[in-house]
Coordinates of C-alpha atoms and ligand atoms in Angstrom, one line a residue:
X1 CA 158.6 84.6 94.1
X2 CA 160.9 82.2 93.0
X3 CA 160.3 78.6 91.7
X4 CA 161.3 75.7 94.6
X5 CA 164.8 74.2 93.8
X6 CA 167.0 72.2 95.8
X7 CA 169.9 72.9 96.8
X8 CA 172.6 72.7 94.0
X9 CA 175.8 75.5 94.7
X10 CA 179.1 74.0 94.3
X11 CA 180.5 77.2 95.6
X12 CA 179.9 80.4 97.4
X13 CA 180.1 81.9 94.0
X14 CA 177.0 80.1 93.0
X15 CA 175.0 80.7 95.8
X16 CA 175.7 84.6 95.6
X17 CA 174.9 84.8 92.0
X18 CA 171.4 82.8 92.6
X19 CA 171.0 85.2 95.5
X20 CA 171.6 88.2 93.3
X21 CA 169.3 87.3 90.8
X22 CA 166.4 86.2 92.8
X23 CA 167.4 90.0 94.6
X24 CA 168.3 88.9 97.7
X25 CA 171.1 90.2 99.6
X26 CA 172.2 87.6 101.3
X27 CA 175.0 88.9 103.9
X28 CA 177.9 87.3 103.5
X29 CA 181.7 87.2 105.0
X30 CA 184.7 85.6 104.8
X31 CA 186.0 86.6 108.1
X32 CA 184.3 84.4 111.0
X33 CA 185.5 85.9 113.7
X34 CA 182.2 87.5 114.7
X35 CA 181.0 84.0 115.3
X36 CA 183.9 83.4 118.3
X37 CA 183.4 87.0 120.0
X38 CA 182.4 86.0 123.9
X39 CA 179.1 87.9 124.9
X40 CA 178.0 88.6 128.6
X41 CA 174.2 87.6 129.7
X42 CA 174.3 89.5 132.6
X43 CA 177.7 87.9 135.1
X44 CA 177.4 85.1 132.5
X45 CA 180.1 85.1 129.8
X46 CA 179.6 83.5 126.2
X47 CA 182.5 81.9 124.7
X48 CA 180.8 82.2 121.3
X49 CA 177.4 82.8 119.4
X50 CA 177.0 79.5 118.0
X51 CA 173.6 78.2 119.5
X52 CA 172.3 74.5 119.5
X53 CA 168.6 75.3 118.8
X54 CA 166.1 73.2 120.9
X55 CA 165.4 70.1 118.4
X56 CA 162.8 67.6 120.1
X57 CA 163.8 63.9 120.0
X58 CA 161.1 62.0 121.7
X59 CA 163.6 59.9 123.7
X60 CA 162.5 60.5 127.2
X61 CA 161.9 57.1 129.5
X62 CA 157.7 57.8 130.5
X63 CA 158.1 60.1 133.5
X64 CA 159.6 62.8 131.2
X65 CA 163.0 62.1 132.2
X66 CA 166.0 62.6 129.7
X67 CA 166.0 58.9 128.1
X68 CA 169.2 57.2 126.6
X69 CA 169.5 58.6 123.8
X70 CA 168.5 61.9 125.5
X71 CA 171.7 62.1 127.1
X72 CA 173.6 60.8 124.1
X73 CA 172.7 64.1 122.2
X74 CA 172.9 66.7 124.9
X75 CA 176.5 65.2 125.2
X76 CA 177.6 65.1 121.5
X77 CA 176.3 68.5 121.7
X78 CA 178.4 69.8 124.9
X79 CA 181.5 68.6 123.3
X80 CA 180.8 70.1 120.2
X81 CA 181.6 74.0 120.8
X82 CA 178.1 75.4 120.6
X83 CA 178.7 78.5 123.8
X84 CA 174.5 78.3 124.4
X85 CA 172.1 74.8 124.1
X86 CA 169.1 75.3 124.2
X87 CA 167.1 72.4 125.2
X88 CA 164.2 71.1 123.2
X89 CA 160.2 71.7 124.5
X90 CA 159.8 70.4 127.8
X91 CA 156.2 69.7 128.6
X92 CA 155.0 71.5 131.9
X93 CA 152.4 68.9 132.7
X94 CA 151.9 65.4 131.0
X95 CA 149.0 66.2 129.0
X96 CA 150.8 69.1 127.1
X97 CA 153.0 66.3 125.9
X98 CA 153.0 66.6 122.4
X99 CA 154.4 62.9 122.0
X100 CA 154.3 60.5 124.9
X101 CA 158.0 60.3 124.5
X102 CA 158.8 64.6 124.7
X103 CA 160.4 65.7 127.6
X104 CA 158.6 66.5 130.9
X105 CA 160.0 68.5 134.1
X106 CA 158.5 67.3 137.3
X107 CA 159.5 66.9 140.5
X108 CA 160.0 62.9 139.3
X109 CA 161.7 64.0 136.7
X110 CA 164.2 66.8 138.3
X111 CA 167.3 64.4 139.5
X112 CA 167.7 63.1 135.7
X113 CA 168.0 66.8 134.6
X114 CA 170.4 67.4 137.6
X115 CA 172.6 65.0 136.7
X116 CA 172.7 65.8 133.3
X117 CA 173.2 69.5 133.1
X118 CA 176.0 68.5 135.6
X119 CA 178.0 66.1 133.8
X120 CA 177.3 68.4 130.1
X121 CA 179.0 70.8 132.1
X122 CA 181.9 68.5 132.9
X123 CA 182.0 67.3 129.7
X124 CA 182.0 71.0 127.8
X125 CA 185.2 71.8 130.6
X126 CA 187.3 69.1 130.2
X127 CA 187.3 69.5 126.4
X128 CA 187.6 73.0 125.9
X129 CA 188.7 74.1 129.7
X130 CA 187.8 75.8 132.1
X131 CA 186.4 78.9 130.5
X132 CA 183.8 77.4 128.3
X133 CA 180.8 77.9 130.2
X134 CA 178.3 76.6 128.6
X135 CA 174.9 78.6 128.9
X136 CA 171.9 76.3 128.8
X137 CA 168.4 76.8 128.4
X138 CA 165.2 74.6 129.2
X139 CA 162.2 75.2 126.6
X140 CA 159.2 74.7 128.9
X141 CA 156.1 73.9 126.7
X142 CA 152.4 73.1 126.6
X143 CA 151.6 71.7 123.4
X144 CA 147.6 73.0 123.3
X145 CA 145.6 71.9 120.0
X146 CA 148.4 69.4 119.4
X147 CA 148.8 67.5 122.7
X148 CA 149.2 64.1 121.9
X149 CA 150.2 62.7 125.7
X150 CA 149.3 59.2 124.5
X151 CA 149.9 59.5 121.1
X152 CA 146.4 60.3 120.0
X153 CA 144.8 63.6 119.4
X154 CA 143.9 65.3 122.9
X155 CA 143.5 68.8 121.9
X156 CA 143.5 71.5 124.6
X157 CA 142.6 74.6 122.7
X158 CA 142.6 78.5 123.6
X159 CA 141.0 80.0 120.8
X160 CA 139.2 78.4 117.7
X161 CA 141.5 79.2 114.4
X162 CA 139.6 78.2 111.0
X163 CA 143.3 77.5 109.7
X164 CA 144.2 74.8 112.3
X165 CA 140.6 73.9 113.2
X166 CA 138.6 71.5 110.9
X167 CA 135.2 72.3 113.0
X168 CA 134.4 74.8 115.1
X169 CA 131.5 72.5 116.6
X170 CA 134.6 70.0 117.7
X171 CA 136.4 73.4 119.6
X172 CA 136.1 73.6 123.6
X173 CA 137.8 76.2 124.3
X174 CA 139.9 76.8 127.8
X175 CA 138.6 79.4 129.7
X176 CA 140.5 81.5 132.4
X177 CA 139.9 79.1 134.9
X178 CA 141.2 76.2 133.2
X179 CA 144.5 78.3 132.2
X180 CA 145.4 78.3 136.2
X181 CA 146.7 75.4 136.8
X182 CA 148.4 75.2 133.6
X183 CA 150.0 78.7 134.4
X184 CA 151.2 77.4 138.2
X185 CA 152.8 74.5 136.2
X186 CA 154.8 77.0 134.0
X187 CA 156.0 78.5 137.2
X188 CA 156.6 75.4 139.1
X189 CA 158.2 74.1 136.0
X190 CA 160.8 77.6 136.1
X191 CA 161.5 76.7 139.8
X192 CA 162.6 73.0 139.1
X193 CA 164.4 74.3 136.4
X194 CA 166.4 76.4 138.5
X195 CA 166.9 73.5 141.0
X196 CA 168.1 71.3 138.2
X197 CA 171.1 74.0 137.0
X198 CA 169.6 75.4 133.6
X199 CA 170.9 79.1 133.1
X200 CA 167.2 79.9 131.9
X201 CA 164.2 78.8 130.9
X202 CA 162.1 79.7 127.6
X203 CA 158.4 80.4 128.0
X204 CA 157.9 78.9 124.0
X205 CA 155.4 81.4 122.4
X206 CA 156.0 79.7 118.9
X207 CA 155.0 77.1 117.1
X208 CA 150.9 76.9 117.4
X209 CA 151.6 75.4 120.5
X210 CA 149.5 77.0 123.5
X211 CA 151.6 79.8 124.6
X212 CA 151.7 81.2 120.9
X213 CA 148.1 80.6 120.6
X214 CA 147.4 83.8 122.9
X215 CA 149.0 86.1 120.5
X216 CA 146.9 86.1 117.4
X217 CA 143.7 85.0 119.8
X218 CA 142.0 88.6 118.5
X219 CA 138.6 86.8 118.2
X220 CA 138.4 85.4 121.7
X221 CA 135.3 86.6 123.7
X222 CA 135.0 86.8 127.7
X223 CA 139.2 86.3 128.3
X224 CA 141.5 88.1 130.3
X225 CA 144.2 86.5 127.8
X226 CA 142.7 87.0 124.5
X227 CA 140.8 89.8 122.2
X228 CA 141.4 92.5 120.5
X229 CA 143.7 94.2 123.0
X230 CA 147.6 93.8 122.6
X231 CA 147.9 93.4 127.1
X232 CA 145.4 90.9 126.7
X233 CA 147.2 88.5 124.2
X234 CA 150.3 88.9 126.0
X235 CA 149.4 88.9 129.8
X236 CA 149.5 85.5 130.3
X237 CA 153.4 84.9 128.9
X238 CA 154.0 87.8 131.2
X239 CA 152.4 86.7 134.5
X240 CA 154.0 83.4 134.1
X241 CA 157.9 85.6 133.8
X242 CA 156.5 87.5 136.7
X243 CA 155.7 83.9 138.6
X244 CA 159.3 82.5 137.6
X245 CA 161.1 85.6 138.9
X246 CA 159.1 85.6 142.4
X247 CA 160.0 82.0 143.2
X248 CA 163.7 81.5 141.3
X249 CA 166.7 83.5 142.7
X250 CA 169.0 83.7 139.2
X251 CA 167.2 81.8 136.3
X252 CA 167.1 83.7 133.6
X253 CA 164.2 84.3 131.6
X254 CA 163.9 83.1 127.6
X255 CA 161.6 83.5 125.0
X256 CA 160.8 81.4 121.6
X257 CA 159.0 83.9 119.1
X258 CA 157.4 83.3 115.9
X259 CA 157.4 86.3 115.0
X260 CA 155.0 85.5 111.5
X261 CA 152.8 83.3 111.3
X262 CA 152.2 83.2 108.1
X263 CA 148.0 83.1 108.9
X264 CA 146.0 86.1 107.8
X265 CA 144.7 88.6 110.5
X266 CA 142.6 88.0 112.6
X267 CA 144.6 84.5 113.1
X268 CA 147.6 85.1 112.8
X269 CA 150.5 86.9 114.5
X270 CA 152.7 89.3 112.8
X271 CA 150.9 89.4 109.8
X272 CA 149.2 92.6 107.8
X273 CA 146.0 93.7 109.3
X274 CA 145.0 94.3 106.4
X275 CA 144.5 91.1 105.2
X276 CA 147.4 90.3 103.1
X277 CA 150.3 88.3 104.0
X278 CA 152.8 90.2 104.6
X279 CA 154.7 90.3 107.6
X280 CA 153.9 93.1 109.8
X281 CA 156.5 93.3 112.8
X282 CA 154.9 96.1 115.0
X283 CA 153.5 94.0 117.6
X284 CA 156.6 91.6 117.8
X285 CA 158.7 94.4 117.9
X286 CA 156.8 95.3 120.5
X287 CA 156.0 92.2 122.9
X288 CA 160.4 92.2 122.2
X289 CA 160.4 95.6 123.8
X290 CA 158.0 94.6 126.4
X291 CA 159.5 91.4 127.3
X292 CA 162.8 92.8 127.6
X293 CA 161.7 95.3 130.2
X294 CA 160.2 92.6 131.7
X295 CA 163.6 91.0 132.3
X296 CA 163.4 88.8 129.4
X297 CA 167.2 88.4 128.4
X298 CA 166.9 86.1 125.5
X299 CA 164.7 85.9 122.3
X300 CA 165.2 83.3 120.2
X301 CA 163.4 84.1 117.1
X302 CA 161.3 81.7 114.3
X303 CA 158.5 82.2 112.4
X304 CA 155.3 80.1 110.8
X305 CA 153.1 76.7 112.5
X306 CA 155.1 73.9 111.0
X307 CA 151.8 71.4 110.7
X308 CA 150.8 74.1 108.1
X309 CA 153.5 76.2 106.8
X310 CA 156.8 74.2 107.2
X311 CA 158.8 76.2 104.8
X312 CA 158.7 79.2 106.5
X313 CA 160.4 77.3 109.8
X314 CA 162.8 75.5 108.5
X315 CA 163.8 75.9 104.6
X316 CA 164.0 72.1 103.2
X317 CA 165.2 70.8 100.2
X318 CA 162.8 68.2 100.4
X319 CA 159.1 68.0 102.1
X320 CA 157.9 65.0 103.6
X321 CA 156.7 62.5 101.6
X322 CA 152.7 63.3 100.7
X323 CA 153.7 67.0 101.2
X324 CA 153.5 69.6 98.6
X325 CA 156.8 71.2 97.9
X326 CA 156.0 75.1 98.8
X327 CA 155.8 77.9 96.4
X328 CA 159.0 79.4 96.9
X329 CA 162.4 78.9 96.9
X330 CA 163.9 77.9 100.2
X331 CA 166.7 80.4 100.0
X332 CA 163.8 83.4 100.1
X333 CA 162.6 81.6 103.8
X334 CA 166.2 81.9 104.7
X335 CA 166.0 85.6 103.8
X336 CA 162.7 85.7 105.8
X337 CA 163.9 84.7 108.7
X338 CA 167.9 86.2 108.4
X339 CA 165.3 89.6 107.7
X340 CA 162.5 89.0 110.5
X341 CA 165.2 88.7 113.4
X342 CA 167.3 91.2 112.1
X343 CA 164.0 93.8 112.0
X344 CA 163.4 93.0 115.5
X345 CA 167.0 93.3 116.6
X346 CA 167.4 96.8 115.0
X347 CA 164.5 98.2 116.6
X348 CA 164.9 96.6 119.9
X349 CA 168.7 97.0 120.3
X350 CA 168.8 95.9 124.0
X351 CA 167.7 92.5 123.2
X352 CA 169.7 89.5 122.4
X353 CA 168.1 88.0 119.9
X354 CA 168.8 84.5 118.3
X355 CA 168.6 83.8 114.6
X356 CA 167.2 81.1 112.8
X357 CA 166.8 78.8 109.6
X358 CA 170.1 78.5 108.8
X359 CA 170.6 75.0 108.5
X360 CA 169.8 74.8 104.3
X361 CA 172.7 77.0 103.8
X362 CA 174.8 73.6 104.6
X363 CA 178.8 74.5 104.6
X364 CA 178.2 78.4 103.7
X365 CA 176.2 78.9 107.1
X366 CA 179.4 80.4 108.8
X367 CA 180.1 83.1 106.1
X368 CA 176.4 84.3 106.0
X369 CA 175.9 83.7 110.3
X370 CA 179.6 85.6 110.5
X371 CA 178.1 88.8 108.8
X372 CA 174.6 89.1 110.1
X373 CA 176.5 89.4 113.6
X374 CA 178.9 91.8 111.8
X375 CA 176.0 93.9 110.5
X376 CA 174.1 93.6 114.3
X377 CA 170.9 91.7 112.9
X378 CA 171.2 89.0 115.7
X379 CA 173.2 88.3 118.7
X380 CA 173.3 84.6 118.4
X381 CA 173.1 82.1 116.1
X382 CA 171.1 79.0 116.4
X383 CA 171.5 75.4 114.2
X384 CA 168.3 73.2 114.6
X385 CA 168.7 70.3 111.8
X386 CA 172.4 70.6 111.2
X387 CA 172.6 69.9 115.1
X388 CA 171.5 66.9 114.4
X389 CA 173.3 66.1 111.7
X390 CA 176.4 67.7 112.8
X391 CA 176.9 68.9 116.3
X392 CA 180.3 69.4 116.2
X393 CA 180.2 71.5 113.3
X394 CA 181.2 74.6 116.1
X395 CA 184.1 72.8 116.9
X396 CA 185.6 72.3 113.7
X397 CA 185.1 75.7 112.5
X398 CA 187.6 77.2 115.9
X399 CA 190.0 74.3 114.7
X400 CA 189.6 75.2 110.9
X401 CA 187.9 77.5 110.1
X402 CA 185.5 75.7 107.9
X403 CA 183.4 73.0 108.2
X404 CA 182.4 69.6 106.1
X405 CA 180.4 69.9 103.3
X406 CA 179.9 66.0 103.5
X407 CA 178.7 66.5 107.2
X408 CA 176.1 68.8 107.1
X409 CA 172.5 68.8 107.2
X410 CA 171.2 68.2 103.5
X411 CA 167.3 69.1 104.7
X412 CA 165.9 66.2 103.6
X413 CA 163.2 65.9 105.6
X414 CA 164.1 62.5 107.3
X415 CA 164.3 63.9 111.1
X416 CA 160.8 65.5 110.3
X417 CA 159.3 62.2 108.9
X418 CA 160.3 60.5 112.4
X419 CA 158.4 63.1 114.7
X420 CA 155.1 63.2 112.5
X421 CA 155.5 59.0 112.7
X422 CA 155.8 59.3 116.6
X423 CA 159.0 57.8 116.5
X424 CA 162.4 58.9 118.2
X425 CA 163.9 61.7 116.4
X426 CA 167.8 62.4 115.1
X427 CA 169.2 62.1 111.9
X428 CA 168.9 59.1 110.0
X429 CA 171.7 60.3 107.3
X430 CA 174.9 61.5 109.4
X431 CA 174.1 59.8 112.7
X432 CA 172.7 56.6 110.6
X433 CA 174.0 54.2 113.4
X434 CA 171.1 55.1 115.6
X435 CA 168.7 56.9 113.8
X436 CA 168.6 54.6 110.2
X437 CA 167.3 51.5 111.9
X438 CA 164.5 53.7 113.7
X439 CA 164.1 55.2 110.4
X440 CA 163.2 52.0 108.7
X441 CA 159.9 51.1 110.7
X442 CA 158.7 53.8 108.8
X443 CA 156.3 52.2 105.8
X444 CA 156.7 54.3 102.8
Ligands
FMN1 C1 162.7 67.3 114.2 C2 162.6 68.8 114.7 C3 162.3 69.0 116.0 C4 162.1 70.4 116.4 N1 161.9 70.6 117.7 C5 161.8 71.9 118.2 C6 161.5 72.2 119.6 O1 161.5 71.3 120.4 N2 161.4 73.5 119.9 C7 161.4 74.5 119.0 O2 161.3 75.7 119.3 N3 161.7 74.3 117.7 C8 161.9 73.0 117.3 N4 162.2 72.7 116.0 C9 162.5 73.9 115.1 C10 164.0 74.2 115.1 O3 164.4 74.6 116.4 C11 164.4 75.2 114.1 O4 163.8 76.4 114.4 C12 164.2 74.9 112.6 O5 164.6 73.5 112.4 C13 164.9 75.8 111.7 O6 166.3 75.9 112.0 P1 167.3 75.0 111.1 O7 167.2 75.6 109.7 O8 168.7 75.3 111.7 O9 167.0 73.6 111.1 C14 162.3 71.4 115.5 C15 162.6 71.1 114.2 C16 162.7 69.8 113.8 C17 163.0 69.6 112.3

């Protein structure tokens, strides 16, 4: 383990050698034409692999609607050359919200996501014609132990976890029978979807949120959804594909993985059962395999529960302030994850899997996305923060072939400090017309 630095590599040089010495072998291309190679899902064709990551930013007006500002991104991003967005988590019922300003898909709701699917479509067309199709995805979401509909604590938990759980005395746990409804509103929620014009929708099993909670619920008594049985922790993500596909006609079906934890056994998924830390990919490589068969055509792949282990989700430069910094440097969670999803990919070659945390690497992203598609260890590749900061960056790199170093993502922190403030979420540094006033009301 390496010492935290940030980020200081003037050239690609520089960031090999580091790599090199901290033994990492960090893949690395100068040809980017991996990154432009169309891809069919099915009768769906790809123009590229670039992948606007689903990036909450608590803009939606109170009925769950796409807000303002909602729009304003999901625009910037359709004109910015990404072939697949992949909208941010969606809550299936109000009180899964984790903010009282995420996203929501009701029947309310539904004409707002019509008409903006529709006219990201028309936008995506008339800039780059009539073959950029874009492919886009709805993340549908229950928040669990972190609902926080009205902006206070109103946990809804599956199983009690002594890493996320201050008392066990505090835990009520959801039984079977309280898991219906919420399993109807995932399927209802896959059916408005459709109406609305999504390509697919992503049953989120990442996080900590609800739907990840079943995986590594090994020490949940009297559930059909939890225990030591592998069917058991995974039956409920796949009644609720089974429910979509019954009542849609052509959705597509999705899946956000964290495919480590980074909690040890029995609380965490995809970690040693031995209890160490490491990461032990048998059973994600196996709920891959068993999704896929399922019909699953996407996995979008991410590892750790940021409200614990931040680092391993997203590499930073900086935490947020009053955080520690972690104990490792950020480019061995970018090897983490580049590793993680390209495990899973060679094992389960059928599956298209989306990579992740690649967003510190700032300018050099292409070169290192370019050959992990080269060397088959993802399908896609996804941008969370530098979305924010830079959604055109996919653009740029067909016109140029390289993007601004000035315009990326510097991980900072700043977008992460809004959402744990409850405020609307973007970039406060290179979208600072909107985002640095909001930033402001923070009190530091
Ligand atoms: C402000 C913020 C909001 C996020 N919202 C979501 C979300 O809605 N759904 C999700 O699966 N991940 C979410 N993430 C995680 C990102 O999708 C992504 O996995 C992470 O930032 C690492 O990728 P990057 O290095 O390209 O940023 C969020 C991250 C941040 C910083």
């Amino acid at each position: 383990m390496s010492k935290h630095e940030t980020f200081r590599y003037k050239t690609a040089e520089e960031l090999l050698k580091k790599a090199e010495e901290m033994g990492i072998n960090l893949p690395w291309q100068e040809t980017l034409d991996p990154l432009f190679q169309p891809v069919c899902l099915g009768e769906k064709e790809i123009q590229n692999r670039l992948v606007v990551h689903p990036m909450e930013g608590f803009d939606a007006i109170p009925d769950g609607s796409p807000g303002e500002l909602t729009v304003r991104r999901y625009h910037r991003y359709a004109e910015g050359g990404s072939g697949m967005i992949w909208f941010e988590a969606t809550a299936v019922v109000k009180e899964g919200r984790s903010n009282p300003g995420q996203l929501a898909i009701n029947r309310k709701s539904l004409p707002r996501y019509q008409r903006l699917i529709e006219s990201m479509r028309s936008t995506a067309y008339k800039v780059f014609g009539g073959s950029h199709n874009l492919y886009i995805v709805l993340q549908l979401t229950h928040s669990g132990r972190f609902s926080k509909p009205q902006g206070k604590p109103a946990p809804m938990v599956f199983c009690y976890n002594p890493h996320l759980d201050r008392d066990r005395q505090e835990i009520r746990e959801l039984t079977d029978e309280q898991l219906k409804p919420i399993q109807e509103a995932f399927i209802e929620a896959g059916t408005l979807a459709e109406k609305a014009g999504f390509d697919s929708v992503d049953i989120k099993a990442s996080h900590g949120y609800l739907l990840h909670e079943f995986l590594s619920s090994f020490t949940k008594e009297n559930s059909r959804y939890g225990g030591p049985s592998f069917e058991n922790r995974t039956r409920f993500i796949r009644e609720v594909i089974r429910g979509i596909q019954t009542g849609t006609s052509s959705l597509d079906i999705s899946s956000r993985i964290s495919l480590y934890d980074g909690v040890p056994h029995p609380y965490g998924f995809g970690v040693g059962q031995d209890g160490s830390m490491d990461m032990d990919l048998d059973e994600p490589v196996k709920l891959v395999r068993q999704l896929v068969q399922s019909g699953c055509c996407l996995i979008n792949g991410t590892m750790g529960i940021p409200f614990i282990n931040a680092h391993l989700n997203r590499p930073y430069n900086k935490p947020i302030p009053g955080m520690d910094l972690p104990d490792e440097h950020p480019l061995e969670g970018v090897a983490r994850l580049i590793d993680g999803v390209g495990r899973v990919q060679q094992a389960v070659h059928d599956a298209r899997l989306v990579g992740t945390g690649y967003s510190w690497l700032r300018h050099f992203f292409p070169e290192v996305a370019a050959a992990v598609l080269q060397q088959k260890k993802a399908t896609f590749i996804g941008l969370g923060r530098n979305s924010f900061a830079y959604p055109d960056a996919p653009k740029e790199l067909m016109q140029y072939g390289k993007i601004k170093k000035k315009k990326t993502c510097s991980s900072c922190s700043k977008c992460t400090e809004l959402m744990r403030n409850m405020l609307v979420t973007g970039c406060p540094v290179r979208d600072k017309e909107v985002y640095k006033p909001i930033y402001k009301k923070i009190k530091h």
